[in-house]
Amino acid sequence: MIEAKGVFLTYGDGTEALKDVNLKIEAGEIVYVTGPSGSGKTSLLKLIMGIEYPTEGYLKVMGQNMVREEASNIRRLRRRMGPVFQEFKLIRGRTALENVVLGMRFLGFPPKMIREEAKTALERVGLGHKAYSLVEKLSWGESQRVAIARAIARKPALILADEPTGNLDLKNALNILEILTSLRDERTSVIITTHATHLIEDVEEGKFVRVDNGIIQVERRGVLAI
Amino acid sequence: MRSTIYNIGYFLKEAKTIFKVDLLSNIFSILSIGLIFFILALVISGWGISNYVIGIIEKEAEINVYFREDMRDPDIIELIKEIESIEGIGKAVFVSQEEAYNRMVEILGSEAAILELFDENPFSPFIEVQIHIEEVDSILEELEKIEEVEHIRDNKRVIDRLQNIVFILKIIGLLAVVAVGISTLVVISHIIRQGIYNNREQINTLELLGAPEFFIGFPFFLEGLFLTIMGGLIASLLLVITIRYGYSQMGIALTFIPLPSKDILTNNMVIFIMASSGVLGAVGSLFGLMSSR
């Protein structure tokens, strides 16, 4: 699903965000990306989403070469992803349901199915009763779950969650992690970044990618039961 | 296609939301566009009316052909036939010496007494020739070739002046169309860019979710179209009122000037304004979207 060989990412101001990244993620894997703030976790997700492009090396995501020249194909590639952004990126002035529906409108789902799937996704994250609430009226945790519902409803092949537990208390953070890990199946991979390593200390299965100062180390725990 | 139809409601709702985000500015934009189109409509209406009037004057353009005094009636009839055969000439009519005198009496009115100072009729008979004004030069060339023709009073200065007026009006009309077209494009594309700027976070989110450019841009396109069409409607309304008022005033003050039909002029101008507002709105919106990339 994702293959990186000798990938470097250097920003315009000369900051080296990632150095010599070599990584392979298979379909159906769950990957936890950890590391302190500013270590390069978000930069790694940006590369996978095609928000940034490798300054050196080779990166292929779901068969797509991640190079600037392929920008129009990368937009199409994003339709197969379910991103959960650190700052949610929900659209204000719209209800939770409208936000979820909006993320699905251009994906080619049968029109009759879109609303039903969106409601199901909200129920799955425990927000069925807030479907018609404006997103600006929701709490931090609820907004986070709407963003997850938007990602799930798209039925993506790859879910990318950037610091989904940030600013949440322990109970809500664990709840969010549980929802996200439950999304993994034989065709859906999940990548979660977090700086709160204590939250995943007890996780027994998955690939653990430690990012520090742009350099990554990969560790695998348990055997994934797909 | 099915997805596009499904999304029409969304596109309209989005366009409405974008409009409401910057409500006051958009209302002023509609008024500005309305006034721009109104000015354009006035210039074009003036141009149309002038063209109509000049067209009628052109149709009635005449020159007078004087022939040798020793010519007898059958020769004059032959000469008239020859003149009528020249391309660009409508009708040629013989005006006798007496009729020429009477016409001058009519023109001079109360000052016609001056003609009594002459012992005998000072006017010569001539042939009055109706011509197509745009062919005046070739007609004069042909007439000068006829031996029997002694002199031509061509009113060329008047005719040339008329042609100059037509030319200037055409240039003014063309410049007005170009100026209004460019102004509308600039205003609309600026509004679209402003709308895109105001909604940049939403656009950015949709881009990250992989939304196609069409999906993101179409509501802005609709907004631009809506603004110009509303502007067009305001301009049409103002124009209808102005034409009605103008015709009622001109009907009293300038009864002798033949004006085109009020209904035809109004209908044609409203169709023109609405079509222009649609086209300029669409093109301006596309410019705005392209320049915001």
Short mmCIF file of C-alpha atoms in Angstrom, two decimals:
data_model
loop_
_atom_site.label_atom_id
_atom_site.label_comp_id
_atom_site.label_asym_id
_atom_site.label_seq_id
_atom_site.Cartn_x
_atom_site.Cartn_y
_atom_site.Cartn_z
CA MET A 1 0.00 0.00 0.00
CA ILE A 2 2.79 2.47 0.93
CA GLU A 3 6.41 2.12 -0.01
CA ALA A 4 9.11 4.68 0.83
CA LYS A 5 12.77 4.26 -0.15
CA GLY A 6 15.39 6.76 0.91
CA VAL A 7 12.83 9.56 1.23
CA PHE A 8 14.00 12.98 2.34
CA LEU A 9 11.79 16.01 2.94
CA THR A 10 13.42 19.41 3.23
CA TYR A 11 11.21 22.49 3.49
CA GLY A 12 11.88 25.71 1.63
CA ASP A 13 13.48 27.32 4.68
CA GLY A 14 16.04 24.50 4.81
CA THR A 15 14.45 22.53 7.66
CA GLU A 16 15.09 18.82 7.19
CA ALA A 17 11.78 17.30 8.29
CA LEU A 18 12.47 13.71 7.25
CA LYS A 19 15.76 11.97 6.53
CA ASP A 20 16.23 8.73 4.63
CA VAL A 21 12.81 7.24 5.36
CA ASN A 22 12.50 3.58 4.40
CA LEU A 23 9.07 2.18 5.16
CA LYS A 24 6.62 -0.38 3.84
CA ILE A 25 2.99 -0.52 4.94
CA GLU A 26 0.78 -3.34 3.70
CA ALA A 27 -2.98 -3.26 3.17
CA GLY A 28 -4.83 -3.97 6.41
CA GLU A 29 -1.98 -2.87 8.69
CA ILE A 30 -2.35 -0.57 11.64
CA VAL A 31 0.56 1.78 12.15
CA TYR A 32 1.25 3.99 15.14
CA VAL A 33 3.62 6.87 14.40
CA THR A 34 5.06 8.30 17.59
CA GLY A 35 7.57 10.96 18.49
CA PRO A 36 7.81 14.33 20.19
CA SER A 37 6.20 17.43 18.73
CA GLY A 38 8.09 18.67 15.67
CA SER A 39 9.81 15.31 15.15
CA GLY A 40 8.36 14.82 11.63
CA LYS A 41 5.16 12.79 12.24
CA THR A 42 2.86 15.25 10.52
CA SER A 43 5.41 15.68 7.72
CA LEU A 44 5.22 11.94 7.09
CA LEU A 45 1.41 12.14 6.79
CA LYS A 46 1.74 15.17 4.53
CA LEU A 47 3.94 13.14 2.20
CA ILE A 48 1.47 10.27 2.16
CA MET A 49 -1.41 12.66 1.37
CA GLY A 50 0.52 14.49 -1.31
CA ILE A 51 0.46 17.81 0.55
CA GLU A 52 4.25 17.77 0.37
CA TYR A 53 6.46 15.90 -2.07
CA PRO A 54 9.75 14.10 -1.32
CA THR A 55 12.76 16.27 -2.08
CA GLU A 56 14.72 13.08 -2.58
CA GLY A 57 13.92 9.37 -2.76
CA TYR A 58 10.97 7.32 -3.91
CA LEU A 59 7.47 7.21 -2.44
CA LYS A 60 4.56 5.22 -3.78
CA VAL A 61 1.09 5.33 -2.19
CA MET A 62 -1.58 2.90 -3.40
CA GLY A 63 0.29 2.54 -6.68
CA GLN A 64 0.68 6.31 -7.17
CA ASN A 65 4.11 7.88 -7.49
CA MET A 66 4.13 10.85 -5.16
CA VAL A 67 5.74 13.50 -7.34
CA ARG A 68 4.58 17.07 -8.02
CA GLU A 69 3.99 16.30 -11.69
CA GLU A 70 1.24 13.87 -10.74
CA ALA A 71 -0.78 16.46 -8.77
CA SER A 72 -4.07 15.77 -10.58
CA ASN A 73 -3.77 12.01 -9.92
CA ILE A 74 -2.90 12.71 -6.31
CA ARG A 75 -6.20 14.59 -5.89
CA ARG A 76 -7.92 11.43 -7.15
CA LEU A 77 -5.80 9.35 -4.77
CA ARG A 78 -7.02 11.41 -1.82
CA ARG A 79 -10.56 10.26 -2.57
CA ARG A 80 -9.43 6.80 -1.43
CA MET A 81 -8.19 8.18 1.88
CA GLY A 82 -9.99 9.06 5.10
CA PRO A 83 -8.00 11.83 6.73
CA VAL A 84 -8.63 12.92 10.32
CA PHE A 85 -6.85 16.24 10.69
CA GLN A 86 -5.24 17.46 13.88
CA GLU A 87 -7.39 20.61 13.75
CA PHE A 88 -10.40 18.58 12.42
CA LYS A 89 -11.01 20.87 9.41
CA LEU A 90 -14.77 20.70 9.85
CA ILE A 91 -16.79 23.22 7.88
CA ARG A 92 -18.39 25.80 10.11
CA GLY A 93 -22.02 26.75 9.70
CA ARG A 94 -22.87 23.16 8.77
CA THR A 95 -24.26 20.36 10.93
CA ALA A 96 -22.28 17.27 11.82
CA LEU A 97 -24.29 15.29 9.27
CA GLU A 98 -23.72 17.88 6.53
CA ASN A 99 -19.97 17.74 7.19
CA VAL A 100 -19.93 13.97 6.81
CA VAL A 101 -22.14 14.10 3.70
CA LEU A 102 -19.93 16.80 2.15
CA GLY A 103 -16.91 14.51 2.35
CA MET A 104 -18.80 11.88 0.35
CA ARG A 105 -20.57 13.92 -2.34
CA PHE A 106 -17.85 13.62 -4.98
CA LEU A 107 -16.86 10.00 -4.35
CA GLY A 108 -19.39 8.42 -6.68
CA PHE A 109 -21.59 6.84 -4.01
CA PRO A 110 -25.20 6.28 -5.10
CA PRO A 111 -27.05 9.45 -3.98
CA LYS A 112 -29.64 7.49 -1.98
CA MET A 113 -26.89 5.83 0.03
CA ILE A 114 -24.91 8.93 1.02
CA ARG A 115 -27.15 10.21 3.81
CA GLU A 116 -27.73 6.77 5.27
CA GLU A 117 -24.01 5.96 5.31
CA ALA A 118 -23.24 9.34 6.89
CA LYS A 119 -25.77 8.70 9.67
CA THR A 120 -24.38 5.20 10.25
CA ALA A 121 -20.85 6.63 10.53
CA LEU A 122 -21.99 9.20 13.10
CA GLU A 123 -23.74 6.47 15.09
CA ARG A 124 -20.59 4.36 14.96
CA VAL A 125 -18.64 7.13 16.70
CA GLY A 126 -21.49 7.62 19.18
CA LEU A 127 -22.75 10.90 17.74
CA GLY A 128 -26.02 9.83 16.12
CA HIS A 129 -27.89 12.15 18.47
CA LYS A 130 -25.75 15.14 17.43
CA ALA A 131 -26.22 14.66 13.67
CA TYR A 132 -28.17 17.88 13.31
CA SER A 133 -26.01 19.99 15.63
CA LEU A 134 -23.87 22.73 14.13
CA VAL A 135 -20.22 21.73 14.42
CA GLU A 136 -19.27 24.95 16.21
CA LYS A 137 -21.63 23.93 19.01
CA LEU A 138 -19.82 20.62 19.58
CA SER A 139 -17.13 19.97 22.17
CA TRP A 140 -13.50 19.22 21.22
CA GLY A 141 -14.02 15.47 21.61
CA GLU A 142 -17.29 15.52 19.67
CA SER A 143 -15.69 17.49 16.84
CA GLN A 144 -12.89 14.94 16.75
CA ARG A 145 -15.46 12.17 16.40
CA VAL A 146 -17.29 14.00 13.58
CA ALA A 147 -13.96 14.19 11.76
CA ILE A 148 -13.53 10.44 12.28
CA ALA A 149 -17.10 9.81 11.09
CA ARG A 150 -16.33 11.80 7.95
CA ALA A 151 -13.28 9.63 7.36
CA ILE A 152 -15.12 6.34 7.98
CA ALA A 153 -18.14 7.22 5.83
CA ARG A 154 -15.87 7.62 2.80
CA LYS A 155 -15.07 3.88 3.02
CA PRO A 156 -11.40 4.59 2.41
CA ALA A 157 -8.57 2.18 1.80
CA LEU A 158 -6.34 4.24 4.08
CA ILE A 159 -7.26 6.15 7.23
CA LEU A 160 -4.78 8.81 8.34
CA ALA A 161 -5.31 10.27 11.80
CA ASP A 162 -3.00 13.08 12.86
CA GLU A 163 -2.80 13.43 16.67
CA PRO A 164 -6.41 12.35 17.13
CA THR A 165 -6.00 12.17 20.90
CA GLY A 166 -4.46 15.60 21.33
CA ASN A 167 -6.17 17.75 24.01
CA LEU A 168 -8.46 14.91 25.07
CA ASP A 169 -8.67 13.46 28.56
CA LEU A 170 -7.50 9.88 29.02
CA LYS A 171 -10.95 8.32 28.78
CA ASN A 172 -11.89 10.14 25.55
CA ALA A 173 -8.44 9.59 24.09
CA LEU A 174 -8.66 5.83 24.64
CA ASN A 175 -12.17 5.84 23.23
CA ILE A 176 -10.96 7.58 20.04
CA LEU A 177 -8.05 5.15 19.69
CA GLU A 178 -10.42 2.24 20.10
CA ILE A 179 -12.69 3.58 17.36
CA LEU A 180 -9.77 4.12 15.01
CA THR A 181 -8.17 0.72 15.58
CA SER A 182 -11.55 -0.94 15.04
CA LEU A 183 -11.63 0.51 11.50
CA ARG A 184 -8.75 -1.68 10.35
CA ASP A 185 -9.80 -4.63 8.25
CA GLU A 186 -8.34 -6.66 5.39
CA ARG A 187 -8.64 -3.77 2.94
CA THR A 188 -8.33 -0.75 5.20
CA SER A 189 -5.04 0.36 6.68
CA VAL A 190 -4.93 2.84 9.55
CA ILE A 191 -2.07 5.21 10.36
CA ILE A 192 -2.29 7.10 13.65
CA THR A 193 0.23 9.68 14.81
CA THR A 194 0.52 10.56 18.46
CA HIS A 195 3.04 12.09 20.79
CA ALA A 196 1.21 10.50 23.78
CA THR A 197 3.16 7.24 23.82
CA HIS A 198 1.58 6.21 27.13
CA LEU A 199 -1.69 5.70 25.30
CA ILE A 200 -0.25 2.92 23.13
CA GLU A 201 2.11 1.32 25.64
CA ASP A 202 -0.23 -1.60 26.11
CA VAL A 203 -1.12 -2.06 22.46
CA GLU A 204 -0.07 -5.55 21.47
CA GLU A 205 -0.53 -5.53 17.73
CA GLY A 206 0.62 -3.20 14.97
CA LYS A 207 3.59 -1.50 13.43
CA PHE A 208 5.25 1.17 15.55
CA VAL A 209 7.12 3.89 13.77
CA ARG A 210 9.21 6.08 16.01
CA VAL A 211 10.14 9.43 14.47
CA ASP A 212 12.82 11.53 16.06
CA ASN A 213 14.44 14.52 14.45
CA GLY A 214 13.31 13.32 11.02
CA ILE A 215 14.75 9.83 11.37
CA ILE A 216 12.42 6.85 11.71
CA GLN A 217 12.75 3.50 13.44
CA VAL A 218 10.21 0.74 12.84
CA GLU A 219 9.16 -1.88 15.37
CA ARG A 220 6.52 -4.53 15.01
CA ARG A 221 4.49 -5.97 17.84
CA GLY A 222 2.38 -9.12 17.76
CA VAL A 223 0.88 -10.75 14.70
CA LEU A 224 -1.93 -8.85 13.15
CA ALA A 225 -5.13 -10.85 13.03
CA ILE A 226 -6.81 -9.69 9.86
CA MET B 1 -23.85 12.90 -14.28
CA ARG B 2 -26.12 11.40 -11.62
CA SER B 3 -23.75 12.75 -9.00
CA THR B 4 -23.84 16.23 -10.59
CA ILE B 5 -27.65 16.25 -10.56
CA TYR B 6 -27.59 15.06 -6.94
CA ASN B 7 -25.23 17.89 -6.09
CA ILE B 8 -27.23 20.68 -7.79
CA GLY B 9 -29.06 21.44 -4.55
CA TYR B 10 -25.73 21.56 -2.75
CA PHE B 11 -24.19 23.88 -5.37
CA LEU B 12 -27.13 26.29 -5.13
CA LYS B 13 -27.06 26.21 -1.33
CA GLU B 14 -23.30 26.81 -1.35
CA ALA B 15 -23.66 29.71 -3.79
CA LYS B 16 -26.28 31.20 -1.45
CA THR B 17 -23.97 30.75 1.54
CA ILE B 18 -21.03 32.36 -0.30
CA PHE B 19 -23.32 35.26 -1.24
CA LYS B 20 -24.46 35.70 2.37
CA VAL B 21 -20.92 35.58 3.79
CA ASP B 22 -20.17 38.94 2.14
CA LEU B 23 -23.74 40.18 1.81
CA LEU B 24 -23.26 43.96 1.81
CA SER B 25 -20.34 43.87 -0.60
CA ASN B 26 -22.31 41.58 -2.93
CA ILE B 27 -25.36 43.85 -2.86
CA PHE B 28 -23.15 46.80 -3.85
CA SER B 29 -21.60 44.66 -6.55
CA ILE B 30 -25.05 43.89 -7.97
CA LEU B 31 -25.89 47.60 -7.98
CA SER B 32 -22.56 48.46 -9.64
CA ILE B 33 -23.05 45.80 -12.29
CA GLY B 34 -26.63 47.00 -12.78
CA LEU B 35 -25.44 50.57 -13.34
CA ILE B 36 -22.66 49.46 -15.69
CA PHE B 37 -25.18 47.51 -17.78
CA PHE B 38 -27.62 50.42 -17.64
CA ILE B 39 -25.00 52.80 -19.04
CA LEU B 40 -24.16 50.27 -21.73
CA ALA B 41 -27.85 49.87 -22.54
CA LEU B 42 -28.28 53.65 -22.80
CA VAL B 43 -25.32 53.98 -25.17
CA ILE B 44 -26.54 51.10 -27.31
CA SER B 45 -30.12 52.36 -27.30
CA GLY B 46 -28.87 55.81 -28.34
CA TRP B 47 -26.76 54.18 -31.00
CA GLY B 48 -29.72 52.11 -32.21
CA ILE B 49 -32.06 55.11 -32.32
CA SER B 50 -29.45 57.26 -34.12
CA ASN B 51 -28.80 54.49 -36.63
CA TYR B 52 -32.51 54.16 -37.24
CA VAL B 53 -32.97 57.91 -37.76
CA ILE B 54 -29.88 58.19 -39.95
CA GLY B 55 -31.04 55.15 -41.90
CA ILE B 56 -34.27 56.93 -42.70
CA ILE B 57 -32.41 60.13 -43.58
CA GLU B 58 -30.04 58.10 -45.75
CA LYS B 59 -32.96 56.56 -47.59
CA GLU B 60 -34.19 60.05 -48.32
CA ALA B 61 -30.80 61.35 -49.45
CA GLU B 62 -31.06 63.25 -52.67
CA ILE B 63 -28.88 64.95 -55.22
CA ASN B 64 -29.96 67.36 -57.94
CA VAL B 65 -28.79 66.85 -61.50
CA TYR B 66 -28.82 69.90 -63.83
CA PHE B 67 -28.78 69.27 -67.53
CA ARG B 68 -28.22 71.27 -70.73
CA GLU B 69 -30.96 73.88 -71.15
CA ASP B 70 -31.48 73.08 -74.84
CA MET B 71 -32.71 69.56 -74.08
CA ARG B 72 -36.22 68.70 -75.22
CA ASP B 73 -38.74 66.63 -73.23
CA PRO B 74 -38.08 63.26 -74.94
CA ASP B 75 -34.34 63.74 -74.33
CA ILE B 76 -35.01 64.56 -70.68
CA ILE B 77 -37.09 61.37 -70.31
CA GLU B 78 -34.21 59.39 -71.84
CA LEU B 79 -31.76 61.06 -69.46
CA ILE B 80 -33.95 60.15 -66.45
CA LYS B 81 -34.00 56.52 -67.60
CA GLU B 82 -30.23 56.54 -67.99
CA ILE B 83 -29.78 58.02 -64.51
CA GLU B 84 -32.15 55.46 -62.96
CA SER B 85 -30.12 52.63 -64.46
CA ILE B 86 -27.06 53.63 -62.40
CA GLU B 87 -26.42 51.37 -59.43
CA GLY B 88 -27.28 52.94 -56.07
CA ILE B 89 -29.96 55.22 -57.46
CA GLY B 90 -33.52 54.72 -56.25
CA LYS B 91 -35.71 57.11 -58.16
CA ALA B 92 -35.19 60.08 -60.48
CA VAL B 93 -37.91 62.76 -60.85
CA PHE B 94 -38.04 65.75 -63.16
CA VAL B 95 -38.53 69.11 -61.40
CA SER B 96 -39.65 71.87 -63.72
CA GLN B 97 -38.52 75.48 -63.55
CA GLU B 98 -41.87 76.49 -61.99
CA GLU B 99 -41.77 73.76 -59.38
CA ALA B 100 -38.22 74.72 -58.45
CA TYR B 101 -39.43 78.29 -57.96
CA ASN B 102 -42.40 77.20 -55.86
CA ARG B 103 -40.19 75.03 -53.66
CA MET B 104 -37.94 77.97 -52.93
CA VAL B 105 -40.97 80.11 -52.09
CA GLU B 106 -41.98 77.41 -49.60
CA ILE B 107 -38.47 77.26 -48.10
CA LEU B 108 -38.11 81.03 -47.77
CA GLY B 109 -41.59 81.46 -46.30
CA SER B 110 -42.17 85.07 -45.22
CA GLU B 111 -38.95 86.14 -46.92
CA ALA B 112 -40.06 84.81 -50.31
CA ALA B 113 -40.73 88.40 -51.43
CA ILE B 114 -37.06 88.64 -52.27
CA LEU B 115 -37.75 86.43 -55.32
CA GLU B 116 -40.00 89.16 -56.73
CA LEU B 117 -36.89 91.24 -57.35
CA PHE B 118 -36.09 88.94 -60.29
CA ASP B 119 -37.64 89.81 -63.63
CA GLU B 120 -37.92 86.22 -64.58
CA ASN B 121 -37.71 82.83 -62.85
CA PRO B 122 -34.04 82.50 -61.85
CA PHE B 123 -34.23 78.72 -61.29
CA SER B 124 -33.37 75.99 -63.73
CA PRO B 125 -35.23 72.73 -64.12
CA PHE B 126 -33.39 69.70 -62.72
CA ILE B 127 -33.71 66.01 -62.00
CA GLU B 128 -34.13 65.07 -58.36
CA VAL B 129 -32.33 61.79 -57.70
CA GLN B 130 -32.79 59.61 -54.62
CA ILE B 131 -29.59 57.74 -53.82
CA HIS B 132 -28.15 55.19 -51.40
CA ILE B 133 -25.85 57.37 -49.38
CA GLU B 134 -23.04 54.86 -49.04
CA GLU B 135 -22.68 54.77 -52.84
CA VAL B 136 -22.57 58.52 -53.35
CA ASP B 137 -19.01 58.59 -54.70
CA SER B 138 -19.54 55.99 -57.44
CA ILE B 139 -22.89 57.58 -58.37
CA LEU B 140 -21.28 61.00 -58.82
CA GLU B 141 -18.54 59.44 -60.91
CA GLU B 142 -21.12 57.79 -63.20
CA LEU B 143 -23.26 60.95 -63.48
CA GLU B 144 -20.27 63.06 -64.46
CA LYS B 145 -19.67 60.76 -67.41
CA ILE B 146 -23.07 61.65 -68.93
CA GLU B 147 -22.63 64.34 -71.59
CA GLU B 148 -26.00 66.02 -71.02
CA VAL B 149 -25.28 66.58 -67.35
CA GLU B 150 -23.97 70.07 -66.77
CA HIS B 151 -23.84 70.33 -63.05
CA ILE B 152 -24.59 68.23 -59.97
CA ARG B 153 -25.62 69.65 -56.65
CA ASP B 154 -24.66 66.73 -54.47
CA ASN B 155 -25.05 68.07 -50.92
CA LYS B 156 -21.86 66.10 -50.34
CA ARG B 157 -20.89 68.11 -47.31
CA VAL B 158 -24.18 67.28 -45.60
CA ILE B 159 -23.96 63.65 -46.66
CA ASP B 160 -20.34 63.40 -45.49
CA ARG B 161 -21.29 64.89 -42.14
CA LEU B 162 -24.07 62.36 -41.75
CA GLN B 163 -21.65 59.57 -42.55
CA ASN B 164 -19.19 60.96 -40.00
CA ILE B 165 -21.90 61.05 -37.34
CA VAL B 166 -22.77 57.41 -38.08
CA PHE B 167 -19.10 56.46 -37.90
CA ILE B 168 -18.51 58.29 -34.61
CA LEU B 169 -21.63 56.74 -33.06
CA LYS B 170 -20.48 53.31 -34.14
CA ILE B 171 -17.04 53.87 -32.58
CA ILE B 172 -18.59 55.21 -29.35
CA GLY B 173 -20.95 52.25 -29.19
CA LEU B 174 -18.12 49.80 -29.79
CA LEU B 175 -15.91 51.45 -27.17
CA ALA B 176 -18.80 51.42 -24.69
CA VAL B 177 -19.40 47.71 -25.29
CA VAL B 178 -15.68 46.93 -24.86
CA ALA B 179 -15.36 49.15 -21.75
CA VAL B 180 -18.45 47.70 -20.10
CA GLY B 181 -17.41 44.17 -21.03
CA ILE B 182 -13.98 44.60 -19.47
CA SER B 183 -15.37 46.40 -16.38
CA THR B 184 -17.89 43.63 -15.80
CA LEU B 185 -15.25 40.94 -16.21
CA VAL B 186 -12.94 42.71 -13.76
CA VAL B 187 -15.71 43.30 -11.19
CA ILE B 188 -17.00 39.73 -11.41
CA SER B 189 -13.60 38.07 -11.32
CA HIS B 190 -12.66 40.25 -8.34
CA ILE B 191 -15.85 39.24 -6.51
CA ILE B 192 -15.16 35.57 -7.22
CA ARG B 193 -11.58 35.92 -5.97
CA GLN B 194 -12.89 37.64 -2.85
CA GLY B 195 -15.40 34.82 -2.32
CA ILE B 196 -12.65 32.24 -2.74
CA TYR B 197 -10.48 34.11 -0.24
CA ASN B 198 -13.33 34.28 2.29
CA ASN B 199 -13.93 30.55 1.91
CA ARG B 200 -10.30 29.49 1.66
CA GLU B 201 -10.46 27.17 4.68
CA GLN B 202 -13.41 25.25 3.28
CA ILE B 203 -11.77 25.06 -0.14
CA ASN B 204 -8.56 23.82 1.43
CA THR B 205 -10.46 21.10 3.32
CA LEU B 206 -12.27 19.98 0.19
CA GLU B 207 -8.97 19.84 -1.70
CA LEU B 208 -7.47 17.68 1.04
CA LEU B 209 -10.47 15.39 0.81
CA GLY B 210 -9.82 15.07 -2.93
CA ALA B 211 -12.81 17.06 -4.22
CA PRO B 212 -12.58 17.73 -7.97
CA GLU B 213 -11.96 21.31 -9.09
CA PHE B 214 -15.42 21.41 -10.66
CA PHE B 215 -17.05 20.48 -7.35
CA ILE B 216 -15.17 23.20 -5.48
CA GLY B 217 -15.48 25.90 -8.12
CA PHE B 218 -19.03 25.49 -9.40
CA PRO B 219 -20.76 27.29 -6.46
CA PHE B 220 -18.48 30.31 -7.07
CA PHE B 221 -19.35 30.18 -10.76
CA LEU B 222 -23.06 30.18 -9.85
CA GLU B 223 -22.54 33.12 -7.50
CA GLY B 224 -20.88 35.16 -10.27
CA LEU B 225 -23.67 34.28 -12.66
CA PHE B 226 -26.30 35.23 -10.08
CA LEU B 227 -24.65 38.62 -9.43
CA THR B 228 -24.50 39.59 -13.10
CA ILE B 229 -28.00 38.34 -13.87
CA MET B 230 -29.36 40.35 -10.94
CA GLY B 231 -27.36 43.34 -12.23
CA GLY B 232 -28.83 42.71 -15.69
CA LEU B 233 -32.37 42.68 -14.26
CA ILE B 234 -31.80 46.00 -12.48
CA ALA B 235 -30.38 47.50 -15.69
CA SER B 236 -33.36 46.19 -17.69
CA LEU B 237 -35.81 47.69 -15.23
CA LEU B 238 -34.07 51.09 -15.30
CA LEU B 239 -33.92 50.96 -19.08
CA VAL B 240 -37.63 50.18 -19.48
CA ILE B 241 -38.48 53.16 -17.24
CA THR B 242 -36.02 55.43 -19.11
CA ILE B 243 -37.27 54.44 -22.57
CA ARG B 244 -40.90 54.98 -21.55
CA TYR B 245 -40.10 58.39 -20.08
CA GLY B 246 -37.78 59.34 -22.95
CA TYR B 247 -40.30 58.42 -25.65
CA SER B 248 -43.09 60.33 -23.93
CA GLN B 249 -40.84 63.41 -23.76
CA MET B 250 -39.49 63.08 -27.32
CA GLY B 251 -42.99 62.44 -28.65
CA ILE B 252 -43.94 65.91 -27.42
CA ALA B 253 -40.74 67.81 -28.22
CA LEU B 254 -39.50 66.15 -31.44
CA THR B 255 -42.59 64.93 -33.23
CA PHE B 256 -40.93 65.26 -36.64
CA ILE B 257 -38.13 62.78 -35.80
CA PRO B 258 -39.04 59.23 -36.80
CA LEU B 259 -38.23 56.94 -33.84
CA PRO B 260 -38.08 53.14 -33.88
CA SER B 261 -40.92 51.22 -32.23
CA LYS B 262 -40.71 51.56 -28.44
CA ASP B 263 -41.73 47.94 -27.81
CA ILE B 264 -39.25 46.51 -30.30
CA LEU B 265 -36.44 48.67 -28.89
CA THR B 266 -37.31 47.71 -25.29
CA ASN B 267 -37.58 43.98 -26.05
CA ASN B 268 -34.34 43.91 -28.05
CA MET B 269 -32.44 45.80 -25.36
CA VAL B 270 -33.74 43.63 -22.51
CA ILE B 271 -32.80 40.47 -24.42
CA PHE B 272 -29.37 41.97 -25.15
CA ILE B 273 -28.76 43.00 -21.51
CA MET B 274 -29.83 39.64 -20.09
CA ALA B 275 -27.81 37.66 -22.65
CA SER B 276 -24.74 39.88 -22.05
CA SER B 277 -25.08 39.59 -18.28
CA GLY B 278 -25.23 35.80 -18.55
CA VAL B 279 -22.24 35.56 -20.88
CA LEU B 280 -20.13 38.13 -19.01
CA GLY B 281 -21.07 36.56 -15.67
CA ALA B 282 -19.97 33.13 -16.88
CA VAL B 283 -16.72 34.40 -18.42
CA GLY B 284 -15.93 36.67 -15.44
CA SER B 285 -16.52 33.80 -13.01
CA LEU B 286 -14.23 31.53 -15.00
CA PHE B 287 -11.53 34.24 -15.02
CA GLY B 288 -11.92 34.66 -11.26
CA LEU B 289 -11.64 30.92 -10.67
CA MET B 290 -8.65 30.51 -12.96
CA SER B 291 -6.78 33.47 -11.49
CA SER B 292 -7.33 32.15 -7.95
CA ARG B 293 -5.61 28.84 -8.60
#
